[in-house]
mmCIF file of C-alpha atoms and ligand atoms in Angstrom:
data_model
loop_
_atom_site.group_PDB
_atom_site.id
_atom_site.type_symbol
_atom_site.label_atom_id
_atom_site.label_comp_id
_atom_site.label_asym_id
_atom_site.label_seq_id
_atom_site.Cartn_x
_atom_site.Cartn_y
_atom_site.Cartn_z
ATOM 1 C CA UNK A 134 211.926 57.337 119.326
ATOM 2 C CA UNK A 135 213.329 57.786 122.911
ATOM 3 C CA UNK A 136 213.697 61.297 123.564
ATOM 4 C CA UNK A 137 216.168 60.004 126.630
ATOM 5 C CA UNK A 138 219.088 61.580 125.060
ATOM 6 C CA UNK A 139 217.702 65.041 125.226
ATOM 7 C CA UNK A 140 216.041 64.938 128.900
ATOM 8 C CA UNK A 141 217.421 66.575 132.107
ATOM 9 C CA UNK A 142 216.522 63.855 134.867
ATOM 10 C CA UNK A 143 216.524 64.653 138.696
ATOM 11 C CA UNK A 144 216.118 61.813 141.074
ATOM 12 C CA UNK A 145 215.747 62.163 144.797
ATOM 13 C CA UNK A 146 217.460 59.251 146.970
ATOM 14 C CA UNK A 147 220.216 57.222 145.878
ATOM 15 C CA UNK A 148 219.112 53.689 147.132
ATOM 16 C CA UNK A 149 218.153 50.432 144.969
ATOM 17 C CA UNK A 150 215.647 51.765 142.791
ATOM 18 C CA UNK A 151 217.513 54.883 142.104
ATOM 19 C CA UNK A 152 220.384 53.010 141.063
ATOM 20 C CA UNK A 153 218.428 50.420 138.948
ATOM 21 C CA UNK A 154 217.050 53.228 137.037
ATOM 22 C CA UNK A 155 220.172 55.342 136.567
ATOM 23 C CA UNK A 156 221.907 52.119 135.058
ATOM 24 C CA UNK A 157 218.717 51.542 132.611
ATOM 25 C CA UNK A 158 218.360 54.939 131.800
ATOM 26 C CA UNK A 159 222.013 55.187 130.779
ATOM 27 C CA UNK A 160 221.793 52.034 128.943
ATOM 28 C CA UNK A 161 218.985 52.964 126.555
ATOM 29 C CA UNK A 162 220.258 56.653 125.865
ATOM 30 C CA UNK A 163 219.979 59.067 129.013
ATOM 31 C CA UNK A 164 223.351 61.302 129.012
ATOM 32 C CA UNK A 165 224.997 60.833 132.572
ATOM 33 C CA UNK A 166 225.935 64.125 132.747
ATOM 34 C CA UNK A 167 222.294 65.211 132.499
ATOM 35 C CA UNK A 168 220.900 63.053 135.566
ATOM 36 C CA UNK A 169 221.181 65.092 138.945
ATOM 37 C CA UNK A 170 221.089 62.842 142.114
ATOM 38 C CA UNK A 171 220.313 64.258 145.426
ATOM 39 C CA UNK A 172 221.302 61.487 148.068
ATOM 40 C CA UNK A 173 222.519 62.931 151.796
ATOM 41 C CA UNK A 174 224.724 59.659 152.073
ATOM 42 C CA UNK A 175 228.476 60.439 150.820
ATOM 43 C CA UNK A 176 228.942 56.874 150.181
ATOM 44 C CA UNK A 177 226.186 56.045 148.226
ATOM 45 C CA UNK A 178 226.657 59.485 146.132
ATOM 46 C CA UNK A 179 230.332 58.223 145.695
ATOM 47 C CA UNK A 180 229.257 54.758 144.616
ATOM 48 C CA UNK A 181 226.828 55.813 141.779
ATOM 49 C CA UNK A 182 228.934 58.635 140.557
ATOM 50 C CA UNK A 183 231.972 55.931 140.208
ATOM 51 C CA UNK A 184 229.867 53.709 138.516
ATOM 52 C CA UNK A 185 227.803 56.035 136.439
ATOM 53 C CA UNK A 186 229.324 59.371 136.305
ATOM 54 C CA UNK A 187 226.380 61.340 137.119
ATOM 55 C CA UNK A 188 225.938 64.461 139.202
ATOM 56 C CA UNK A 189 225.249 63.932 142.803
ATOM 57 C CA UNK A 190 224.597 66.587 145.168
ATOM 58 C CA UNK A 191 224.042 66.129 149.176
ATOM 59 C CA UNK A 192 220.523 67.598 149.048
ATOM 60 C CA UNK A 193 217.961 68.999 146.746
ATOM 61 C CA UNK A 194 219.080 72.081 145.384
ATOM 62 C CA UNK A 195 218.426 74.338 141.984
ATOM 63 C CA UNK A 196 219.954 71.329 139.767
ATOM 64 C CA UNK A 197 217.071 69.397 140.297
ATOM 65 C CA UNK A 198 214.724 72.211 139.881
ATOM 66 C CA UNK A 199 215.901 72.831 136.216
ATOM 67 C CA UNK A 200 215.172 69.225 135.286
ATOM 68 C CA UNK A 201 212.316 68.295 132.970
ATOM 69 C CA UNK A 202 211.714 65.180 135.335
ATOM 70 C CA UNK A 203 212.328 64.158 138.853
ATOM 71 C CA UNK A 204 211.987 60.837 140.358
ATOM 72 C CA UNK A 205 211.121 60.895 143.802
ATOM 73 C CA UNK A 206 213.003 57.718 145.055
ATOM 74 C CA UNK A 207 212.831 57.650 148.855
ATOM 75 C CA UNK A 208 211.227 55.533 151.321
ATOM 76 C CA UNK A 209 207.558 56.531 151.679
ATOM 77 C CA UNK A 210 208.364 57.993 155.524
ATOM 78 C CA UNK A 211 210.826 60.079 153.863
ATOM 79 C CA UNK A 212 208.658 61.783 150.994
ATOM 80 C CA UNK A 213 206.856 64.345 152.908
ATOM 81 C CA UNK A 214 210.586 65.613 153.668
ATOM 82 C CA UNK A 215 212.090 65.140 150.462
ATOM 83 C CA UNK A 216 209.055 67.023 148.884
ATOM 84 C CA UNK A 217 209.364 69.857 150.792
ATOM 85 C CA UNK A 218 212.977 70.192 149.505
ATOM 86 C CA UNK A 219 211.847 69.772 146.006
ATOM 87 C CA UNK A 220 209.050 72.572 146.350
ATOM 88 C CA UNK A 221 211.758 75.119 147.472
ATOM 89 C CA UNK A 222 213.874 74.336 144.117
ATOM 90 C CA UNK A 223 211.336 72.931 141.551
ATOM 91 C CA UNK A 224 211.134 73.966 138.322
ATOM 92 C CA UNK A 225 208.128 73.176 135.814
ATOM 93 C CA UNK A 226 209.197 69.455 135.386
ATOM 94 C CA UNK A 227 206.973 66.029 135.750
ATOM 95 C CA UNK A 228 207.513 64.839 139.355
ATOM 96 C CA UNK A 229 207.180 61.011 139.070
ATOM 97 C CA UNK A 230 206.991 59.469 142.578
ATOM 98 C CA UNK A 231 208.023 55.787 142.960
ATOM 99 C CA UNK A 232 207.102 55.571 146.803
ATOM 100 C CA UNK A 233 204.822 53.040 147.783
ATOM 101 C CA UNK A 234 201.292 54.140 149.260
ATOM 102 C CA UNK A 235 201.566 57.976 148.740
ATOM 103 C CA UNK A 236 198.985 59.371 147.231
ATOM 104 C CA UNK A 237 198.863 62.076 144.477
ATOM 105 C CA UNK A 238 196.724 64.516 146.774
ATOM 106 C CA UNK A 239 199.280 64.592 149.593
ATOM 107 C CA UNK A 240 202.442 65.010 147.086
ATOM 108 C CA UNK A 241 200.266 67.818 145.538
ATOM 109 C CA UNK A 242 199.820 69.229 149.437
ATOM 110 C CA UNK A 243 203.561 68.729 149.911
ATOM 111 C CA UNK A 244 205.043 69.978 146.682
ATOM 112 C CA UNK A 245 202.706 72.682 145.601
ATOM 113 C CA UNK A 246 199.161 72.917 144.216
ATOM 114 C CA UNK A 247 199.484 72.290 140.044
ATOM 115 C CA UNK A 248 202.464 70.448 139.870
ATOM 116 C CA UNK A 249 202.380 67.542 137.448
ATOM 117 C CA UNK A 250 202.510 64.622 139.261
ATOM 118 C CA UNK A 251 203.001 60.757 137.992
ATOM 119 C CA UNK A 252 203.122 58.068 140.477
ATOM 120 C CA UNK A 253 204.592 54.621 139.758
ATOM 121 C CA UNK A 254 204.896 51.224 141.358
ATOM 122 C CA UNK A 255 207.634 49.293 140.242
ATOM 123 C CA UNK A 256 209.285 45.944 141.356
ATOM 124 C CA UNK A 257 212.278 44.307 142.284
ATOM 125 C CA UNK A 258 212.945 42.534 138.988
ATOM 126 C CA UNK A 259 213.661 46.229 137.973
ATOM 127 C CA UNK A 260 217.128 45.565 139.421
ATOM 128 C CA UNK A 261 217.987 43.111 136.123
ATOM 129 C CA UNK A 262 215.682 45.427 133.781
ATOM 130 C CA UNK A 263 212.796 42.950 133.671
ATOM 131 C CA UNK A 264 210.610 45.061 136.210
ATOM 132 C CA UNK A 265 207.062 45.779 135.459
ATOM 133 C CA UNK A 266 205.372 49.239 136.737
ATOM 134 C CA UNK A 267 201.963 50.477 137.246
ATOM 135 C CA UNK A 268 201.408 54.282 136.263
ATOM 136 C CA UNK A 269 198.802 56.400 137.548
ATOM 137 C CA UNK A 270 199.115 60.318 136.085
ATOM 138 C CA UNK A 271 197.370 62.631 138.343
ATOM 139 C CA UNK A 272 194.748 65.445 136.759
ATOM 140 C CA UNK A 273 196.143 67.940 134.634
ATOM 141 C CA UNK A 274 199.218 65.919 133.453
ATOM 142 C CA UNK A 275 199.724 66.167 130.046
ATOM 143 C CA UNK A 276 200.274 63.768 127.499
ATOM 144 C CA UNK A 277 203.706 64.576 126.787
ATOM 145 C CA UNK A 278 204.692 64.334 130.771
ATOM 146 C CA UNK A 279 202.842 60.747 130.609
ATOM 147 C CA UNK A 280 205.082 59.962 127.849
ATOM 148 C CA UNK A 281 208.604 61.157 129.804
ATOM 149 C CA UNK A 282 206.921 59.571 132.938
ATOM 150 C CA UNK A 283 206.342 56.128 130.821
ATOM 151 C CA UNK A 284 210.397 56.428 129.366
ATOM 152 C CA UNK A 285 211.876 56.786 132.540
ATOM 153 C CA UNK A 286 210.132 53.511 134.023
ATOM 154 C CA UNK A 287 210.331 51.911 130.815
ATOM 155 C CA UNK A 288 214.305 51.908 131.107
ATOM 156 C CA UNK A 289 213.665 49.082 133.663
ATOM 157 C CA UNK A 290 211.026 46.844 132.176
ATOM 158 C CA UNK A 291 207.599 46.965 131.078
ATOM 159 C CA UNK A 292 204.916 49.521 132.068
ATOM 160 C CA UNK A 293 201.290 49.341 132.594
ATOM 161 C CA UNK A 294 198.955 52.680 132.803
ATOM 162 C CA UNK A 295 195.981 52.806 135.709
ATOM 163 C CA UNK A 296 193.124 55.634 135.236
ATOM 164 C CA UNK A 297 192.156 54.875 139.171
ATOM 165 C CA UNK A 298 194.851 55.865 141.450
ATOM 166 C CA UNK A 299 193.151 53.034 143.763
ATOM 167 C CA UNK A 300 194.150 50.353 141.285
ATOM 168 C CA UNK A 301 197.847 51.328 142.502
ATOM 169 C CA UNK A 302 197.205 49.775 145.642
ATOM 170 C CA UNK A 303 196.085 46.365 143.400
ATOM 171 C CA UNK A 304 199.651 46.936 141.180
ATOM 172 C CA UNK A 305 201.257 46.695 145.078
ATOM 173 C CA UNK A 306 200.049 43.728 145.771
ATOM 174 C CA UNK A 307 200.198 41.829 142.679
ATOM 175 C CA UNK A 308 203.179 42.721 140.963
ATOM 176 C CA UNK A 309 204.797 44.824 143.824
ATOM 177 C CA UNK A 310 204.639 42.030 146.293
ATOM 178 C CA UNK A 311 204.243 39.419 143.564
ATOM 179 C CA UNK A 312 208.249 38.556 143.304
ATOM 180 C CA UNK A 313 208.268 37.574 146.978
ATOM 181 C CA UNK A 314 204.756 34.887 145.948
ATOM 182 C CA UNK A 315 206.748 33.425 143.175
ATOM 183 C CA UNK A 316 209.834 32.961 145.595
ATOM 184 C CA UNK A 317 207.420 31.268 148.152
ATOM 185 C CA UNK A 318 206.311 29.162 145.501
ATOM 186 C CA UNK A 319 209.689 28.200 144.308
ATOM 187 C CA UNK A 320 211.195 27.621 147.555
ATOM 188 C CA UNK A 321 208.207 25.272 148.066
ATOM 189 C CA UNK A 322 209.038 23.623 145.274
ATOM 190 C CA UNK A 323 212.739 23.242 146.121
ATOM 191 C CA UNK A 324 211.891 22.016 149.423
ATOM 192 C CA UNK A 325 209.677 19.493 148.141
ATOM 193 C CA UNK A 326 212.196 18.066 145.529
ATOM 194 C CA UNK A 327 214.591 18.084 148.363
ATOM 195 C CA UNK A 328 212.128 16.173 150.345
ATOM 196 C CA UNK A 329 211.986 13.463 147.797
ATOM 197 C CA UNK A 330 215.732 13.029 147.334
ATOM 198 C CA UNK A 331 216.984 15.534 144.845
ATOM 199 C CA UNK A 332 220.243 17.397 145.965
ATOM 200 C CA UNK A 333 219.760 21.143 146.979
ATOM 201 C CA UNK A 334 221.571 22.995 144.022
ATOM 202 C CA UNK A 335 219.476 20.592 141.709
ATOM 203 C CA UNK A 336 216.120 21.184 143.307
ATOM 204 C CA UNK A 337 216.799 24.964 143.335
ATOM 205 C CA UNK A 338 217.546 25.077 139.483
ATOM 206 C CA UNK A 339 214.338 22.699 138.724
ATOM 207 C CA UNK A 340 212.126 25.246 140.545
ATOM 208 C CA UNK A 341 213.341 28.248 139.028
ATOM 209 C CA UNK A 342 213.809 27.207 135.785
ATOM 210 C CA UNK A 343 210.522 26.135 135.774
ATOM 211 C CA UNK A 344 209.161 29.422 136.785
ATOM 212 C CA UNK A 345 211.361 31.419 134.374
ATOM 213 C CA UNK A 346 210.485 28.911 131.523
ATOM 214 C CA UNK A 347 206.693 28.776 132.453
ATOM 215 C CA UNK A 348 206.556 32.853 132.241
ATOM 216 C CA UNK A 349 208.558 33.231 129.233
ATOM 217 C CA UNK A 350 206.097 30.489 127.398
ATOM 218 C CA UNK A 351 203.188 32.629 128.814
ATOM 219 C CA UNK A 352 204.764 35.877 127.595
ATOM 220 C CA UNK A 353 205.205 34.372 123.994
ATOM 221 C CA UNK A 354 202.363 32.879 123.164
ATOM 222 C CA UNK A 355 199.946 35.594 124.703
ATOM 223 C CA UNK A 356 196.801 32.742 124.961
ATOM 224 C CA UNK A 357 194.847 32.533 128.204
ATOM 225 C CA UNK A 358 196.975 31.016 130.960
ATOM 226 C CA UNK A 359 194.267 28.417 131.678
ATOM 227 C CA UNK A 360 194.654 26.975 128.213
ATOM 228 C CA UNK A 361 198.386 26.849 128.788
ATOM 229 C CA UNK A 362 197.674 25.470 132.013
ATOM 230 C CA UNK A 363 195.011 22.678 130.606
ATOM 231 C CA UNK A 364 197.288 21.774 127.602
ATOM 232 C CA UNK A 365 199.624 20.133 130.119
ATOM 233 C CA UNK A 366 197.026 18.711 132.078
ATOM 234 C CA UNK A 367 195.926 15.502 130.652
ATOM 235 C CA UNK A 368 192.910 13.688 132.531
ATOM 236 C CA UNK A 369 194.502 10.963 135.306
ATOM 237 C CA UNK A 370 198.108 11.913 134.272
ATOM 238 C CA UNK A 371 200.695 13.389 136.812
ATOM 239 C CA UNK A 372 199.640 17.208 136.701
ATOM 240 C CA UNK A 373 196.430 16.383 137.139
ATOM 241 C CA UNK A 374 196.889 14.583 140.001
ATOM 242 C CA UNK A 375 199.217 17.651 141.366
ATOM 243 C CA UNK A 376 196.782 20.315 140.243
ATOM 244 C CA UNK A 377 193.979 18.218 142.016
ATOM 245 C CA UNK A 378 195.929 18.382 145.303
ATOM 246 C CA UNK A 379 196.136 22.056 144.992
ATOM 247 C CA UNK A 380 192.500 22.691 144.196
ATOM 248 C CA UNK A 381 191.575 20.420 147.122
ATOM 249 C CA UNK A 382 194.126 22.597 149.373
ATOM 250 C CA UNK A 383 192.253 25.665 148.325
ATOM 251 C CA UNK A 384 195.362 27.432 146.942
ATOM 252 C CA UNK A 385 193.748 29.668 144.393
ATOM 253 C CA UNK A 386 191.277 30.912 147.114
ATOM 254 C CA UNK A 387 194.370 31.730 149.452
ATOM 255 C CA UNK A 388 196.248 33.369 146.542
ATOM 256 C CA UNK A 389 193.186 35.675 146.271
ATOM 257 C CA UNK A 390 193.124 36.293 149.596
ATOM 258 C CA UNK A 391 196.798 37.129 149.889
ATOM 259 C CA UNK A 392 196.465 39.769 147.201
ATOM 260 C CA UNK A 393 193.424 41.211 148.822
ATOM 261 C CA UNK A 394 195.354 41.344 152.184
ATOM 262 C CA UNK A 395 198.297 43.178 150.459
ATOM 263 C CA UNK A 396 195.858 45.823 148.345
ATOM 264 C CA UNK A 397 194.324 46.634 151.924
ATOM 265 C CA UNK A 398 197.760 47.074 153.406
ATOM 266 C CA UNK A 399 198.997 49.258 150.830
ATOM 267 C CA UNK A 400 195.444 51.197 151.190
ATOM 268 C CA UNK A 401 196.496 51.684 154.991
ATOM 269 C CA UNK A 402 199.738 52.700 154.373
ATOM 270 C CA UNK A 403 198.674 55.252 151.990
ATOM 271 C CA UNK A 404 196.698 56.803 154.994
ATOM 272 C CA UNK A 405 199.395 56.446 157.640
ATOM 273 C CA UNK A 406 201.934 58.160 155.594
ATOM 274 C CA UNK A 407 199.907 60.529 154.109
ATOM 275 C CA UNK A 408 198.310 62.221 157.221
ATOM 276 C CA UNK A 409 200.639 64.713 158.096
HETATM 277 N N1 NAP B 170 212.763 48.304 146.224
HETATM 278 C C1 NAP B 170 211.866 48.018 145.775
HETATM 279 O O1 NAP B 170 211.202 46.781 145.389
HETATM 280 C C2 NAP B 170 210.509 48.933 145.522
HETATM 281 C C3 NAP B 170 209.473 48.461 144.576
HETATM 282 C C4 NAP B 170 208.627 49.738 144.449
HETATM 283 C C5 NAP B 170 208.616 50.881 145.026
HETATM 284 N N2 NAP B 170 209.692 51.225 145.506
HETATM 285 C C6 NAP B 170 209.622 52.298 146.352
HETATM 286 O O2 NAP B 170 211.063 53.129 145.897
HETATM 287 C C7 NAP B 170 211.260 53.950 146.951
HETATM 288 C C8 NAP B 170 212.350 53.840 147.187
HETATM 289 O O3 NAP B 170 213.042 52.317 147.621
HETATM 290 P P1 NAP B 170 214.513 52.001 147.649
HETATM 291 O O4 NAP B 170 214.358 50.448 147.924
HETATM 292 O O5 NAP B 170 215.135 52.431 146.546
HETATM 293 O O6 NAP B 170 214.688 52.468 148.959
HETATM 294 P P2 NAP B 170 216.362 52.787 149.702
HETATM 295 O O7 NAP B 170 217.415 52.007 149.157
HETATM 296 O O8 NAP B 170 215.820 53.372 150.853
HETATM 297 O O9 NAP B 170 216.941 54.416 149.124
HETATM 298 C C9 NAP B 170 216.331 55.543 149.462
HETATM 299 C C10 NAP B 170 217.209 56.792 149.599
HETATM 300 O O10 NAP B 170 216.704 57.896 149.799
HETATM 301 C C11 NAP B 170 217.671 58.680 150.682
HETATM 302 N N3 NAP B 170 217.221 59.446 151.219
HETATM 303 C C12 NAP B 170 216.005 59.854 152.267
HETATM 304 N N4 NAP B 170 215.677 61.014 152.607
HETATM 305 C C13 NAP B 170 216.129 62.147 151.443
HETATM 306 C C14 NAP B 170 216.472 63.184 151.030
HETATM 307 N N5 NAP B 170 215.406 63.967 151.521
HETATM 308 N N6 NAP B 170 216.805 63.559 149.628
HETATM 309 C C15 NAP B 170 217.761 62.911 149.227
HETATM 310 N N7 NAP B 170 217.475 61.321 149.655
HETATM 311 C C16 NAP B 170 217.105 61.104 150.352
HETATM 312 C C17 NAP B 170 217.796 57.419 151.613
HETATM 313 O O11 NAP B 170 219.208 57.873 152.355
HETATM 314 P P3 NAP B 170 219.255 57.531 153.783
HETATM 315 O O12 NAP B 170 219.517 55.921 153.897
HETATM 316 O O13 NAP B 170 220.195 58.167 154.524
HETATM 317 O O14 NAP B 170 217.631 57.662 154.318
HETATM 318 C C18 NAP B 170 218.384 56.263 150.799
HETATM 319 O O15 NAP B 170 219.640 56.248 150.199
HETATM 320 C C19 NAP B 170 210.373 53.464 147.966
HETATM 321 O O16 NAP B 170 209.511 54.341 148.362
HETATM 322 C C20 NAP B 170 209.825 52.408 147.477
HETATM 323 O O17 NAP B 170 208.622 52.122 148.271
HETATM 324 C C21 NAP B 170 210.428 50.209 146.046
#
C-alpha cells in the first residue's frame, strides 16, 4: 500500500528529472500541496507550479527541512552547492540523490555526518513513466527510509537495489546510458531499411516498434534472452544470416566494450566531482 499520500516531499532542482518525478508522484497519490521544490529559475518554478500546483521556492529553505524525504535533482556539478544549502535547513528525512556519479561519502561530507543517504540512478524513459532506477542505500539507512526511496523512484518506473555502491557505475553504463544505445541501434536499422528502398517514416516505425515489441516480449516471457533469440533463428534462415553477420563483426564484444567504457567514465566523473 503506497504511503505517498502521507509524505512531505522536498525536491532540490526543477529540471527534466524533477518534472518527471513530480508528475509520477502526483499520479501515484502524492499530494501536490505536500511537495516543496527549490529551483532558482523563476520560469521553471512557474511552469511546475502552474502544471502541478506544488509549492516552489527560489532556494532551499525551512519548508524542505521539514520534509520526510528530499530528492537532490541538480546536475552533478551543482550537488556540492545544493548540499551546502540543504545542510543549513535539513531536518531528519532521508536524502535521495539522483545526481550521476556523486559518491555517498562525498554527499555525507557535504550534508553532515549521519544523514541517511540513498543514491538513485534513473534513466530518461522516466519521462514517460517507463524508467528503471538503480538504488543504493548508504550504511545507516533504515528499512523504512529505503522503502520511502523506492516509492519515490517507483513513481517513474521500476527499481532495482544494488548492495555495492560501485555497481551504480554499472547501472549508469547499462540503463542510464542504455536508451542511447538502443536509439543508435534503431537508427542503424532505420537507415538500413531506407538504403534498401523503404520510405523514412515506414523504416522508423519498423525499427522502433520492433524494439518495443521485442522488449515487451522479453519482459512478459521472463525466459533467457538467448532462448527467445534462438526461437526466431532457424538454421540457414533469414535471421540466421543477419545474426551471423553481427557475430562476424564482433557486435557483442563491441557492446561489452561500450558498457565497460561507460562504467569507467562514470567512475572518473564521481572522482572528479567529489574532489572538493
Ligand atoms: N536526465 C537524465 O536522463 C538523468 C538520468 C539519470 C540521472 N540524472 C541526474 O539527475 C540530475 C538532474 O538531471 P536533469 O536532467 O533533471 O537536470 P536539469 O534539467 O539541468 O535540472 C537541474 C535543475 O536544478 C537547478 N539547480 C541548480 N542548482 C540548484 C540549487 N542549488 N538549488 C536548487 N536548484 C538548483 C538547475 O537550475 P539552473 O539551470 O539555473 O542551474 C536546473 O533547473 C543530474 O544529476 C543527472 O545526472 C539525469
